[in-house]
């Protein structure tokens, strides 16, 4: 069995840092759920009536648990899988860093989508999930 191309300590640290971020997000989701229903309401563009509103109720907690819990499992699995996949596909090791960045953005966008209490924010986070889903493939075309 050959060693994967990206088994450097720095590359593994980036993966495990992303796993720690996912674990922290899951922990904050649990804390938010235990704290009960809460609302963040800030003026965004008051002249046209836009506000930044996030509500963390039971439904937002459920979807946040799904996004962060599954995200944690995917991140943990990917720390071992990604170097081998890049080696098998003969792709540059730098793509692993891009993968981790887009996965963290995707998970954060999913939690934002679950907690958004405003139609404009919901649209923004929904689009951000789509951009993050296609991010690595889109950027890969230019590298």
Coordinates of C-alpha atoms in Angstrom, one line a residue:
X1 CA 0.0 0.0 0.0
X2 CA 1.4 3.4 -1.0
X3 CA 1.4 6.5 1.2
X4 CA -1.2 9.1 0.1
X5 CA 0.3 12.2 -1.4
X6 CA -1.1 14.6 1.2
X7 CA -0.2 12.8 4.5
X8 CA 1.8 15.8 5.8
X9 CA 1.1 16.9 9.4
X10 CA -0.1 20.3 8.1
X11 CA -2.6 18.7 5.7
X12 CA -3.9 16.4 8.4
X13 CA -4.1 19.3 10.9
X14 CA -6.3 21.2 8.4
X15 CA -8.7 18.3 8.2
X16 CA -8.9 17.8 12.0
X17 CA -9.3 21.5 12.5
X18 CA -12.4 21.3 10.3
X19 CA -13.6 18.4 12.3
X20 CA -13.1 20.5 15.5
X21 CA -15.1 23.3 13.9
X22 CA -17.9 20.9 13.1
X23 CA -17.8 19.5 16.7
X24 CA -17.9 23.1 18.0
X25 CA -20.9 23.9 15.8
X26 CA -22.7 20.8 17.1
X27 CA -21.8 21.8 20.7
X28 CA -23.2 25.3 20.1
X29 CA -26.3 23.8 18.6
X30 CA -26.8 21.8 21.8
X31 CA -26.3 24.8 23.9
X32 CA -28.7 26.9 21.8
X33 CA -31.3 24.1 22.0
X34 CA -30.9 23.8 25.8
X35 CA -31.2 27.6 26.2
X36 CA -34.6 27.5 24.6
X37 CA -36.2 29.7 22.0
X38 CA -34.2 32.8 21.2
X39 CA -34.2 35.5 18.6
X40 CA -31.6 37.8 17.1
X41 CA -33.3 40.8 15.5
X42 CA -31.1 43.6 14.0
X43 CA -31.9 46.4 11.6
X44 CA -30.2 45.8 8.2
X45 CA -31.7 48.3 5.8
X46 CA -34.3 50.1 7.9
X47 CA -35.3 52.5 5.1
X48 CA -36.8 49.6 3.1
X49 CA -37.8 47.5 6.1
X50 CA -35.1 44.8 6.0
X51 CA -34.0 43.2 9.2
X52 CA -31.5 40.4 10.1
X53 CA -33.7 38.0 12.0
X54 CA -32.5 34.6 13.3
X55 CA -34.8 32.5 15.5
X56 CA -33.5 29.3 17.1
X57 CA -36.7 27.3 17.9
X58 CA -37.3 23.6 17.9
X59 CA -37.4 23.3 14.1
X60 CA -34.2 25.3 13.6
X61 CA -32.6 23.1 16.3
X62 CA -33.6 19.9 14.5
X63 CA -32.2 21.0 11.2
X64 CA -29.1 22.4 12.8
X65 CA -28.6 19.1 14.6
X66 CA -28.9 17.4 11.2
X67 CA -26.5 19.8 9.5
X68 CA -23.8 19.8 12.2
X69 CA -24.2 16.2 13.3
X70 CA -24.0 14.8 9.8
X71 CA -21.3 17.4 9.0
X72 CA -19.2 16.1 11.9
X73 CA -19.4 12.6 10.6
X74 CA -18.6 13.5 7.0
X75 CA -15.7 15.7 8.2
X76 CA -14.3 12.9 10.3
X77 CA -14.6 10.4 7.5
X78 CA -13.1 12.8 5.0
X79 CA -9.9 13.2 7.0
X80 CA -8.9 9.7 6.0
X81 CA -10.7 9.5 2.6
X82 CA -9.6 12.8 1.0
X83 CA -5.8 12.2 0.7
X84 CA -6.4 8.8 -0.8
X85 CA -9.0 10.1 -3.2
X86 CA -6.7 12.9 -4.4
X87 CA -3.9 10.3 -4.9
X88 CA -6.2 8.0 -6.8
X89 CA -7.4 10.8 -9.1
X90 CA -3.9 12.2 -9.5
X91 CA -5.1 15.6 -8.4
X92 CA -3.0 18.2 -6.6
X93 CA -2.9 18.0 -2.8
X94 CA -4.0 21.7 -2.5
X95 CA -7.5 20.7 -3.5
X96 CA -8.0 19.2 0.0
X97 CA -7.7 22.7 1.5
X98 CA -10.3 24.0 -0.9
X99 CA -12.6 21.0 0.0
X100 CA -12.4 21.8 3.7
X101 CA -13.1 25.5 3.2
X102 CA -16.2 24.8 1.0
X103 CA -17.5 22.2 3.4
X104 CA -17.3 24.6 6.4
X105 CA -19.1 27.2 4.3
X106 CA -21.7 24.7 3.3
X107 CA -22.3 23.6 6.9
X108 CA -22.5 27.2 8.1
X109 CA -24.9 28.1 5.4
X110 CA -27.2 25.1 6.3
X111 CA -27.3 26.3 9.9
X112 CA -28.0 29.8 8.8
X113 CA -30.8 28.6 6.5
X114 CA -32.3 26.6 9.4
X115 CA -32.2 29.6 11.8
X116 CA -33.1 32.4 9.4
X117 CA -36.4 34.1 10.2
X118 CA -36.5 36.4 7.2
X119 CA -37.2 35.6 3.6
X120 CA -34.2 37.6 2.3
X121 CA -31.8 35.8 4.6
X122 CA -33.4 32.5 3.8
X123 CA -32.8 33.2 0.1
X124 CA -29.2 34.3 0.8
X125 CA -28.4 31.2 2.8
X126 CA -30.1 28.9 0.3
X127 CA -28.0 30.3 -2.5
X128 CA -24.9 30.1 -0.4
X129 CA -25.5 26.3 0.0
X130 CA -25.8 26.0 -3.7
X131 CA -22.6 28.0 -4.3
X132 CA -20.8 25.9 -1.7
X133 CA -22.1 22.7 -3.2
X134 CA -20.6 23.5 -6.6
X135 CA -17.6 25.5 -5.2
X136 CA -14.9 23.0 -5.6
X137 CA -16.0 21.9 -9.1
X138 CA -16.3 25.5 -10.3
X139 CA -12.9 26.6 -8.9
X140 CA -11.3 23.4 -10.1
X141 CA -12.1 24.4 -13.7
X142 CA -9.7 27.4 -13.4
X143 CA -6.8 25.7 -11.6

